[in-house]
CSV table of C-alpha atoms and ligand atoms in Angstrom, one decimal:
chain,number,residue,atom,x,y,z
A,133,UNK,CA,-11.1,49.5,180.2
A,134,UNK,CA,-10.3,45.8,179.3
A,135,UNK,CA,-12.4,44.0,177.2
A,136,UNK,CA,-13.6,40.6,177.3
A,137,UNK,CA,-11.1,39.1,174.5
A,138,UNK,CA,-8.6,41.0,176.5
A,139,UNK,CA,-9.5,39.5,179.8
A,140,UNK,CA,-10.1,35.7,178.4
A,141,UNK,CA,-6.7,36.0,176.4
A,142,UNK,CA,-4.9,36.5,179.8
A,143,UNK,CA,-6.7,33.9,181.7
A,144,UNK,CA,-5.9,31.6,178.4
A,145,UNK,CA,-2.6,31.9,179.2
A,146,UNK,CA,-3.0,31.5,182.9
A,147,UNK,CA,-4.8,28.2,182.4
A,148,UNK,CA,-2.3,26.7,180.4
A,149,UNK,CA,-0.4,25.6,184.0
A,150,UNK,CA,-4.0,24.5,185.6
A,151,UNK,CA,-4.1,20.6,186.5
A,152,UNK,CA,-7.9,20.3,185.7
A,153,UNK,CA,-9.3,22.3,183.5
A,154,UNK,CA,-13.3,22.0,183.1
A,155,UNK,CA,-15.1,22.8,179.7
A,156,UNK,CA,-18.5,23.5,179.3
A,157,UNK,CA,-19.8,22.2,175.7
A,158,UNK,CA,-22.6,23.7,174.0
A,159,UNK,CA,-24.0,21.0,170.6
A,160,UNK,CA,-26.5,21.9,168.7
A,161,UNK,CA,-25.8,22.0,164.9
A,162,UNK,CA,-29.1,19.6,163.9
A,163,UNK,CA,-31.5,17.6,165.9
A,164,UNK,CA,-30.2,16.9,169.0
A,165,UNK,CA,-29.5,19.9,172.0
A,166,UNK,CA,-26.5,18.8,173.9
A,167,UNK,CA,-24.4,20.2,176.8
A,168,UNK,CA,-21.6,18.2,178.7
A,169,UNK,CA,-19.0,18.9,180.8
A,170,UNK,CA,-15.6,17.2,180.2
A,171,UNK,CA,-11.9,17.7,181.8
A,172,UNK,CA,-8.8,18.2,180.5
A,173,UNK,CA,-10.8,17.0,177.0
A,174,UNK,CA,-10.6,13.4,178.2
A,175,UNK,CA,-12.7,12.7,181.3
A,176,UNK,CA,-16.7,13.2,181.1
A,177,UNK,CA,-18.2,14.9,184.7
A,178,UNK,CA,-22.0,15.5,182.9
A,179,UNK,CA,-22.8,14.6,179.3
A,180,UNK,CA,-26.7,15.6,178.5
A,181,UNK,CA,-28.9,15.1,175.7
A,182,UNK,CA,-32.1,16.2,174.9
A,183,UNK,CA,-33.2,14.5,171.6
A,184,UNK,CA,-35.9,15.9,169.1
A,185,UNK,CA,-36.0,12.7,166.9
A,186,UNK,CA,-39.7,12.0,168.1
A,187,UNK,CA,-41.1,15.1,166.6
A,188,UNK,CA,-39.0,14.9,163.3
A,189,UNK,CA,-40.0,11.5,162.2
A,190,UNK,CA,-43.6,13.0,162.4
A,191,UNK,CA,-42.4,14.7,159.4
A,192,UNK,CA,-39.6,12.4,157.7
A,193,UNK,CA,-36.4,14.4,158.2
A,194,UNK,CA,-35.0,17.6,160.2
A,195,UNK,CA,-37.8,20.7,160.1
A,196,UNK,CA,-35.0,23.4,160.6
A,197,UNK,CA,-37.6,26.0,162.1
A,198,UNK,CA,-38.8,23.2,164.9
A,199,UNK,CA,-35.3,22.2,165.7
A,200,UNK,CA,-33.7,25.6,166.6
A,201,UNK,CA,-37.0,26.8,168.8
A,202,UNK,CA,-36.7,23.2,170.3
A,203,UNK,CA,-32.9,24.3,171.4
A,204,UNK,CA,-34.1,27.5,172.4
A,205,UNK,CA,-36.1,25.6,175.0
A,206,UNK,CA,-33.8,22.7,175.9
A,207,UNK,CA,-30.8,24.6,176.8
A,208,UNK,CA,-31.7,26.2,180.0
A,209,UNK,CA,-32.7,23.0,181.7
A,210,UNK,CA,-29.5,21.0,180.3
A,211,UNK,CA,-27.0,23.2,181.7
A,212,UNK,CA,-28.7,23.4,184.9
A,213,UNK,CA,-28.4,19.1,184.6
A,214,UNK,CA,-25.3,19.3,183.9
A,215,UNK,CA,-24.0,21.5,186.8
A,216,UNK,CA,-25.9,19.3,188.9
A,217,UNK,CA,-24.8,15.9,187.5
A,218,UNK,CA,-21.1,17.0,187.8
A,219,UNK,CA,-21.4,18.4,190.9
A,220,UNK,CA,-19.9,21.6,190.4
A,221,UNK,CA,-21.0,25.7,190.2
A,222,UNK,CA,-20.8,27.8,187.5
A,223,UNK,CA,-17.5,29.7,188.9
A,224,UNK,CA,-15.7,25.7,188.5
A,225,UNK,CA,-16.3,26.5,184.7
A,226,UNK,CA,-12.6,27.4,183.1
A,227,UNK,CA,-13.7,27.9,179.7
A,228,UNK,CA,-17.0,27.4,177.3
A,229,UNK,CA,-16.7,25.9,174.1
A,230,UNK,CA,-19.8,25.8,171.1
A,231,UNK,CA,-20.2,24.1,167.8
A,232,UNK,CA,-20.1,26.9,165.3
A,233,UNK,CA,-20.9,24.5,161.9
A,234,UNK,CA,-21.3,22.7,159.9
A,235,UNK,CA,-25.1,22.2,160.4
A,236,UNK,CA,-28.2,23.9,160.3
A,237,UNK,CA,-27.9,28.3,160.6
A,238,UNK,CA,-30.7,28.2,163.0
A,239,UNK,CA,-29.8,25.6,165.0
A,240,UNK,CA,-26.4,26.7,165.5
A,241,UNK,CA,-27.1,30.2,166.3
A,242,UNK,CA,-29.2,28.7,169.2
A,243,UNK,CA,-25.9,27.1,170.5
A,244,UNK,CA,-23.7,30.0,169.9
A,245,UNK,CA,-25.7,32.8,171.5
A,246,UNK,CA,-26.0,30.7,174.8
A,247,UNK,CA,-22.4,29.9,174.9
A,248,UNK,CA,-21.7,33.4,174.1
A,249,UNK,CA,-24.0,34.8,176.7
A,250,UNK,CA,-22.3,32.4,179.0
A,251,UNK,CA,-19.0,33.1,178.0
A,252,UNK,CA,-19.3,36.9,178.8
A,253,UNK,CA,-21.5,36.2,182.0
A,254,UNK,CA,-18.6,34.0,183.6
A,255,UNK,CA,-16.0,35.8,182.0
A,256,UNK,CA,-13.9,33.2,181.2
A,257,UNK,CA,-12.7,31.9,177.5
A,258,UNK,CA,-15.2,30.9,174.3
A,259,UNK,CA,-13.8,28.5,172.3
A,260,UNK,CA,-15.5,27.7,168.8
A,261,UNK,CA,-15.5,23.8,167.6
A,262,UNK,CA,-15.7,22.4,164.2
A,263,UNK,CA,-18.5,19.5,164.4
A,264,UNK,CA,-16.8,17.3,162.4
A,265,UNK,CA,-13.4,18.0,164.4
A,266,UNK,CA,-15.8,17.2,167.7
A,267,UNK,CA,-16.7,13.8,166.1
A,268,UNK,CA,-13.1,13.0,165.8
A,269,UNK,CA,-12.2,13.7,169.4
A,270,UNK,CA,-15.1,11.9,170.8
A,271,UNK,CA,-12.1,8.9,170.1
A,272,UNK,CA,-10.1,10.7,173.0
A,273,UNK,CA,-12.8,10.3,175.0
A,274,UNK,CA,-12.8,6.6,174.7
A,275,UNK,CA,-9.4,5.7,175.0
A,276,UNK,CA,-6.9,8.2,177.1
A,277,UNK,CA,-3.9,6.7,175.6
A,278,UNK,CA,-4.9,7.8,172.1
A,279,UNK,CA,-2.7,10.7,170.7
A,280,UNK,CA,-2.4,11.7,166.9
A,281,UNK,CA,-1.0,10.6,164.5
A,282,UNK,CA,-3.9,8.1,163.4
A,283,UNK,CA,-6.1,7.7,160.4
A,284,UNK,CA,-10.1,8.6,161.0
A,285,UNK,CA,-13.2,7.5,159.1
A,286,UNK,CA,-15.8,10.4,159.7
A,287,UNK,CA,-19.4,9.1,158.8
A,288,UNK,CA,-22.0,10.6,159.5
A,289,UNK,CA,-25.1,12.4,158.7
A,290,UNK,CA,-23.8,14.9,156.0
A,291,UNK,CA,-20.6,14.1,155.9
A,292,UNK,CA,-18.0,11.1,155.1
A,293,UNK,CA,-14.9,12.0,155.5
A,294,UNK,CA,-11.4,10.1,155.3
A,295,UNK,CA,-8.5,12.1,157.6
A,296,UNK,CA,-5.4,11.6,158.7
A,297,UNK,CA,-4.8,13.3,162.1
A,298,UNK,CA,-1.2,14.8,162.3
A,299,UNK,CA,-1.7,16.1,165.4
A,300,UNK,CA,-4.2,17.6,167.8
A,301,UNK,CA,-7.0,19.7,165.3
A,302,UNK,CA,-4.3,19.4,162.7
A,303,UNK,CA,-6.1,17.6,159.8
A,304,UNK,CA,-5.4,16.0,156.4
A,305,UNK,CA,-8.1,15.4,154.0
A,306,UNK,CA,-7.3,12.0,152.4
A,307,UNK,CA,-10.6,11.3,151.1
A,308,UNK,CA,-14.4,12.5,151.0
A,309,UNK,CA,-17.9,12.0,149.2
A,310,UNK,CA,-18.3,12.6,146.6
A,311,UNK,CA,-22.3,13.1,146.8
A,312,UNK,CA,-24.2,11.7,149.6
A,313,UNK,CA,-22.7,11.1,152.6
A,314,UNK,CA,-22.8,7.2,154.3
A,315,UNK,CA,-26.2,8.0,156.8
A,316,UNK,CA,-27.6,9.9,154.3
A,317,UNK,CA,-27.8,6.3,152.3
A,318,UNK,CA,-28.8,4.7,155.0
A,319,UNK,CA,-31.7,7.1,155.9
A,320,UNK,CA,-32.6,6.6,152.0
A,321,UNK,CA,-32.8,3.4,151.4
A,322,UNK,CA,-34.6,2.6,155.2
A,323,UNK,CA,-37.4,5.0,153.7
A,324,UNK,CA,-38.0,1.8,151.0
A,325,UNK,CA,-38.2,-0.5,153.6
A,326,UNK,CA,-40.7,1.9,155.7
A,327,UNK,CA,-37.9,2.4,159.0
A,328,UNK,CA,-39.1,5.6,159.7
A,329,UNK,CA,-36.2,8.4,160.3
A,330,UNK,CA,-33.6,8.5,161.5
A,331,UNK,CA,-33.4,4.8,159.7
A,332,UNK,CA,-29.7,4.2,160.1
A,333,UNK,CA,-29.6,2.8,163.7
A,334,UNK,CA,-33.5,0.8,162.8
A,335,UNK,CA,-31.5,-1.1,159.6
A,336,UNK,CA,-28.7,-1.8,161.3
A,337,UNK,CA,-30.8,-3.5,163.8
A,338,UNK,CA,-33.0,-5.2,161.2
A,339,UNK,CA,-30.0,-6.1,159.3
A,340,UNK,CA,-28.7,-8.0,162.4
A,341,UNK,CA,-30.9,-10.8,161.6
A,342,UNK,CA,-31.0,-11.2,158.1
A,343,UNK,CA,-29.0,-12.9,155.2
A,344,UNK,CA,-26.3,-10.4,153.6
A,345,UNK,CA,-25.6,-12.9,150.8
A,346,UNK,CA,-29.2,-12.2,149.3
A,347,UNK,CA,-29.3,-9.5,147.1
A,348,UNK,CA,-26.3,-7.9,145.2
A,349,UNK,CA,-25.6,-5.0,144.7
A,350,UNK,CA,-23.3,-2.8,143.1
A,351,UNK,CA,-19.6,-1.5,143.6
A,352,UNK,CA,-18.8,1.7,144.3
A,353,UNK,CA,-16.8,3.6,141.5
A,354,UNK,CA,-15.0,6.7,142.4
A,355,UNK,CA,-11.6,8.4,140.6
A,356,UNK,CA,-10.0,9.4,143.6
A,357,UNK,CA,-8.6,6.0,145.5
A,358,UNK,CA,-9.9,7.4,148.6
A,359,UNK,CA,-13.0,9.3,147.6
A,360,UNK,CA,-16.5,7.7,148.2
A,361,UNK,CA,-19.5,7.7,146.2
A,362,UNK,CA,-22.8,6.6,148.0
A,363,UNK,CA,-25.4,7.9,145.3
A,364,UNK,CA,-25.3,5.4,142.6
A,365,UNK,CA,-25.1,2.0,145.2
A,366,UNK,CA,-28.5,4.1,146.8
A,367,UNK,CA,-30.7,4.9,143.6
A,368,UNK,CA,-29.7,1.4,142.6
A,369,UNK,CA,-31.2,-0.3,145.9
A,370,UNK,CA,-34.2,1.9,145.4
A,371,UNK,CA,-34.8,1.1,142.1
A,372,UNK,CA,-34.1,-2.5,142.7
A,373,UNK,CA,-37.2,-2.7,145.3
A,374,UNK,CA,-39.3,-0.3,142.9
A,375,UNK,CA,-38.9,-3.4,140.3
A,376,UNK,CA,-39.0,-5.4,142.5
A,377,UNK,CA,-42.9,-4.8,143.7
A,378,UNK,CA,-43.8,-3.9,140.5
A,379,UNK,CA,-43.8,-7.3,139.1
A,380,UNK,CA,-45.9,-8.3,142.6
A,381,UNK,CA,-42.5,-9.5,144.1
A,382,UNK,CA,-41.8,-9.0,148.0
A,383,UNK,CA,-38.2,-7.9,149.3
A,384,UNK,CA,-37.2,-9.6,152.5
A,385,UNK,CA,-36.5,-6.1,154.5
A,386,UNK,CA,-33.9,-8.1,156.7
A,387,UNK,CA,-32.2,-9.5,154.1
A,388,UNK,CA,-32.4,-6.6,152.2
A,389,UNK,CA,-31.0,-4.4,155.1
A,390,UNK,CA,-28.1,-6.9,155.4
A,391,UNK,CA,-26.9,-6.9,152.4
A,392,UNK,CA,-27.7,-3.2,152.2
A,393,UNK,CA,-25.5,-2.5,155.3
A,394,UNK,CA,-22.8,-5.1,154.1
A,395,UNK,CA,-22.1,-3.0,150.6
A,396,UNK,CA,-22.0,0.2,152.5
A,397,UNK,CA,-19.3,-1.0,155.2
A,398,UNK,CA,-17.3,-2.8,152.6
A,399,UNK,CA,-16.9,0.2,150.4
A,400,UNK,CA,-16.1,2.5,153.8
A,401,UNK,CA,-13.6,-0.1,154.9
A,402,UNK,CA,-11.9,-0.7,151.6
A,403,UNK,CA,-11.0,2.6,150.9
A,404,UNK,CA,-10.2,3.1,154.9
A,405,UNK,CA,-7.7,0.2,154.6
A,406,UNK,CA,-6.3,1.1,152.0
A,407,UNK,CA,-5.5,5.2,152.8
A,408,UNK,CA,-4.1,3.1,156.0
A,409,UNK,CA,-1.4,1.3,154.4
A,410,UNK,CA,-0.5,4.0,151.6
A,411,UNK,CA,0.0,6.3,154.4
A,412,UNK,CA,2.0,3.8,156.7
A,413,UNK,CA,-0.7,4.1,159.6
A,414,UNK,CA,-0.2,2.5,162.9
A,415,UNK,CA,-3.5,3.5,164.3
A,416,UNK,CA,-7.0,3.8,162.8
A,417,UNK,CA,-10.0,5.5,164.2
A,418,UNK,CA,-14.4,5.6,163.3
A,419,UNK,CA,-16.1,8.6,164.2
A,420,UNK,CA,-20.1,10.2,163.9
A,421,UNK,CA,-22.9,8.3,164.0
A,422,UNK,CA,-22.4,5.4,161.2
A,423,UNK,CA,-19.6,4.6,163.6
A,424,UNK,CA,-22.4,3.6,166.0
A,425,UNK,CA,-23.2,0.7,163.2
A,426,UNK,CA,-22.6,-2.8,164.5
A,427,UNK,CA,-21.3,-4.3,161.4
A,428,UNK,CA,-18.8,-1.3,160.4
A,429,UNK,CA,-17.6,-2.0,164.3
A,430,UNK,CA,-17.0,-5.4,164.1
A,431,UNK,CA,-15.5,-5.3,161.1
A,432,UNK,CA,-13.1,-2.5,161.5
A,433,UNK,CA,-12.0,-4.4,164.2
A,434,UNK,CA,-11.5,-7.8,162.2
A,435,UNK,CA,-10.0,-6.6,159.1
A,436,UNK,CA,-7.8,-3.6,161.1
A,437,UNK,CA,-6.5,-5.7,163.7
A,438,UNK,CA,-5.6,-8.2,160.6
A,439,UNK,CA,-3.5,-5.9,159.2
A,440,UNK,CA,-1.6,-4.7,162.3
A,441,UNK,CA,-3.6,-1.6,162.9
A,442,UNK,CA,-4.4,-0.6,166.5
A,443,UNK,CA,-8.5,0.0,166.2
A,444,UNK,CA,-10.2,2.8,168.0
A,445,UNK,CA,-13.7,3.7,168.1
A,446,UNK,CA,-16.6,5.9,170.9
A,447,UNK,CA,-19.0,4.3,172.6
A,448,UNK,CA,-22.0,3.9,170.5
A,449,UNK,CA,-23.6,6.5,172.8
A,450,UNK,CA,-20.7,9.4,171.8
A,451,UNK,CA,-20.9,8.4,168.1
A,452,UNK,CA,-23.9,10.5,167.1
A,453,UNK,CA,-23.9,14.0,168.2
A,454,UNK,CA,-23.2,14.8,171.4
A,455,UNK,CA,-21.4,17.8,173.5
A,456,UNK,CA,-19.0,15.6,175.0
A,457,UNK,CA,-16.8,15.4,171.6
A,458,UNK,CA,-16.7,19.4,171.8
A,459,UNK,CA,-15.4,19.6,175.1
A,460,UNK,CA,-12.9,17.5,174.1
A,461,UNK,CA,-12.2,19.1,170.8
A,462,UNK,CA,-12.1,22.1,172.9
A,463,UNK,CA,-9.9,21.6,175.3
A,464,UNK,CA,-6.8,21.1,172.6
A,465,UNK,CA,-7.8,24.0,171.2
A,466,UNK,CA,-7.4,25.9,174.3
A,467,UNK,CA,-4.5,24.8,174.6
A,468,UNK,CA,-2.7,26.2,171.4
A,469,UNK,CA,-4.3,29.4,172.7
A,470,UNK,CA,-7.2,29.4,170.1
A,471,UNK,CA,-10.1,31.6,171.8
A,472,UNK,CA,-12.8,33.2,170.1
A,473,UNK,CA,-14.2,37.1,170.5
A,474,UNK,CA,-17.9,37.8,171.1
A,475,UNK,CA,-18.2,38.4,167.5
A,476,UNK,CA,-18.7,34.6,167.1
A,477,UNK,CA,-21.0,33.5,164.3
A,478,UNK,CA,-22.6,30.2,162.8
A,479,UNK,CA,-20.9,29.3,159.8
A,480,UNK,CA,-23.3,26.4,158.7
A,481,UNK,CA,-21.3,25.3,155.7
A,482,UNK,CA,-17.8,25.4,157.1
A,483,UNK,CA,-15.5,22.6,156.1
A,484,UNK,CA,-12.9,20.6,158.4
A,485,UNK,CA,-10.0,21.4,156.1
A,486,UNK,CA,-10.4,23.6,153.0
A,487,UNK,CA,-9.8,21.6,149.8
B,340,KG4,O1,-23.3,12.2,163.6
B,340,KG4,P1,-24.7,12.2,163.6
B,340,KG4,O2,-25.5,12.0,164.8
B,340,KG4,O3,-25.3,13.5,162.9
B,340,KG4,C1,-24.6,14.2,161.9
B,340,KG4,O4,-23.7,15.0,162.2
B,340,KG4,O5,-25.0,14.0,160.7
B,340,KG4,O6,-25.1,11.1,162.5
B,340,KG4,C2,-26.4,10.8,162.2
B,340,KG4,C3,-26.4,9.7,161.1
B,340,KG4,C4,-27.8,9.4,160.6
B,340,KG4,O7,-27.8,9.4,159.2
B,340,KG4,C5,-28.1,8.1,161.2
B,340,KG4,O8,-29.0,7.3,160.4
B,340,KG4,C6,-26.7,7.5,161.2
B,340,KG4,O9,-25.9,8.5,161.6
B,340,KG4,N1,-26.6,6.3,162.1
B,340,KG4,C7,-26.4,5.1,161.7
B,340,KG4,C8,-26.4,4.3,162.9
B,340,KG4,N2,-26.6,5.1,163.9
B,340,KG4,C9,-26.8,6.4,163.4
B,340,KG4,N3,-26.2,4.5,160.5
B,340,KG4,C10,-26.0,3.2,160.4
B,340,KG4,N4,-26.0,2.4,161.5
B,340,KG4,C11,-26.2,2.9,162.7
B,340,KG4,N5,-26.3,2.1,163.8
B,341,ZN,ZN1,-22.8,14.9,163.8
């Protein structure tokens, strides 16, 4: 009898001469339950979202036990959205791809047993994504005309992350943190400032109006050129305010924010810039969801486009997770042939490239 790997390996090969080939995407490493469906890894025919941030702020941060019954629930009623929002039937699926880590074991699992079971039901291929590879690709999304080789800033939630893309899912890790990653500080420090969570997008809208030039803070210090360091800038702005209202002074929370969020992007751009020219890059890419920050935007654009580098960057909407950036991850995947068995499991701690 032939198995399923068997079966999906032949129609792997079969798709490689198809014109459009659909993915079906399956996200749900942390706090958001995502399915999208995306062609030939570039165009997006559904892209849903169901978000659980409402019911984690209640509480400060990510419950992990809330977050994978809450994908449990949600994942039913997105795919059927997202058949109906692309206009197509299950049979029009070619292939089904799922985040397998990093993130959270129970929330993965969610996403991985329903892409599984969907996998087998449809019998066509399952193809296991890398988050942090889906961030990346969320950049062919937004521009068709991208192709590796380019530099990519990966910022996220928990992970920062300098790469240079060699080719499609070929990776090379120039730089990383070194403790917390960029949102992380950003959730941090917006708890001082009472932005509930998730405070990253809250500050950066805050910060919008106030005076960067305020408050100074300090410089990162790393040993690697390309490494970041986000932990000691963090505790410093904490203890700054702590000393702050001790002695019955007020911070200005705009002004605060600003120059928060200028000292962060700084530190994310230098280091960018500079892997950039050491490795003779002609493009430069963000991805994840500080990539959504206005000021690390614009001025990846300004200081990028100064030095000759073509700038690329998603939609703010496709910077924080989403299932879009899998399909697209996916499809090049497919592509080299790379299909997963049944035997699929989370691996919440999984790297992009082993150091
Ligand atoms: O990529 P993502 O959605 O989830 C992870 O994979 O971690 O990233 C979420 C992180 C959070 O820390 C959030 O505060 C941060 O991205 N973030 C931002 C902005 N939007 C989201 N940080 C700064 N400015 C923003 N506009
Ligand atoms: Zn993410």
């Amino acid at each position: 009898m032939i198995t399923y790997f068997e079966e999906t390996a032949a129609k792997t090969r079969a798709l490689a001469g198809k014109d459009n080939v659909i993915i079906l995407a399956v996200e749900s490493s942390c706090d958001e339950t995502a399915i999208a469906i995306v062609r030939n890894g570039r165009q997006v025919l559904a892209n849903e979202i169901a978000s659980q941030i409402d019911i984690h702020a209640l509480y400060g941060g990510v419950v992990p036990e809330i977050a994978s019954r809450m994908h449990v629930e949600a994942l039913s009623p997105l795919y059927r959205n997202a058949l109906k929002n692309a206009d197509i039937g299950p049979q029009d699926i070619d292939a089904v791809a799922v985040t397998y880590g990093p993130g959270l074991v129970g929330a993965l699992l969610t996403g991985v047993s329903f892409g599984k079971a969907l996998a087998y039901g449809l019998g066509v291929p399952l193809i296991k994504v890398n988050h942090i590879e889906g961030h990346v690709s969320a950049n062919f999304v937004a521009d068709a005309s991208l192709e590796p080789p380019f530099v990519c800033l990966v910022a996220s939630g928990g992970h920062s992350h300098l790469v240079n893309v060699s080719e499609y899912g070929t990776y090379e890790l120039l730089g990383h943190t070194v403790d917390d990653a960029a949102g992380e500080a950003f959730d941090k420090v917006a708890r001082v400032l009472d932005i509930p969570y998730p405070g990253g997008p809250l500050l950066d809208k805050l910060a919008e109006e106030g005076d960067e030039n305020r408050y100074t803070f300090p410089k990162m210090h790393t040993v690697n050129r390309y490494d970041f360091s986000f932990s000691g800038l963090k505790t410093a702005v904490i203890n700054q305010a702590h000393s702050i209202r001790q002695a019955g002074g007020e911070i200005v929370a705009k002004d605060w924010a600003a120059s928060f969020r200028k000292a962060v992007v700084d530190a994310l751009l230098d280091k960018t810039l500079l892997a950039a020219r050491d490795t003779g890059a002609k493009k430069l890419a963000l991805a994840g969801g500080v990539a959504a920050n206005r000021l690390l935007r614009r001025e990846t654009l300004r200081r990028g486009e100064q030095v000759g580098l073509k700038v690329y960057m998603p939609p703010i909407g496709l910077c924080t997770d989403n299932a879009v950036m899998i399909g697209s991850a996916a499809y090049y995947r497919l592509k080299k042939g790379e299909i997963s068995d049944l035997d699929l499991n989370a691996q919440p701690s999984i790297r992009l490239i082993e150091e």
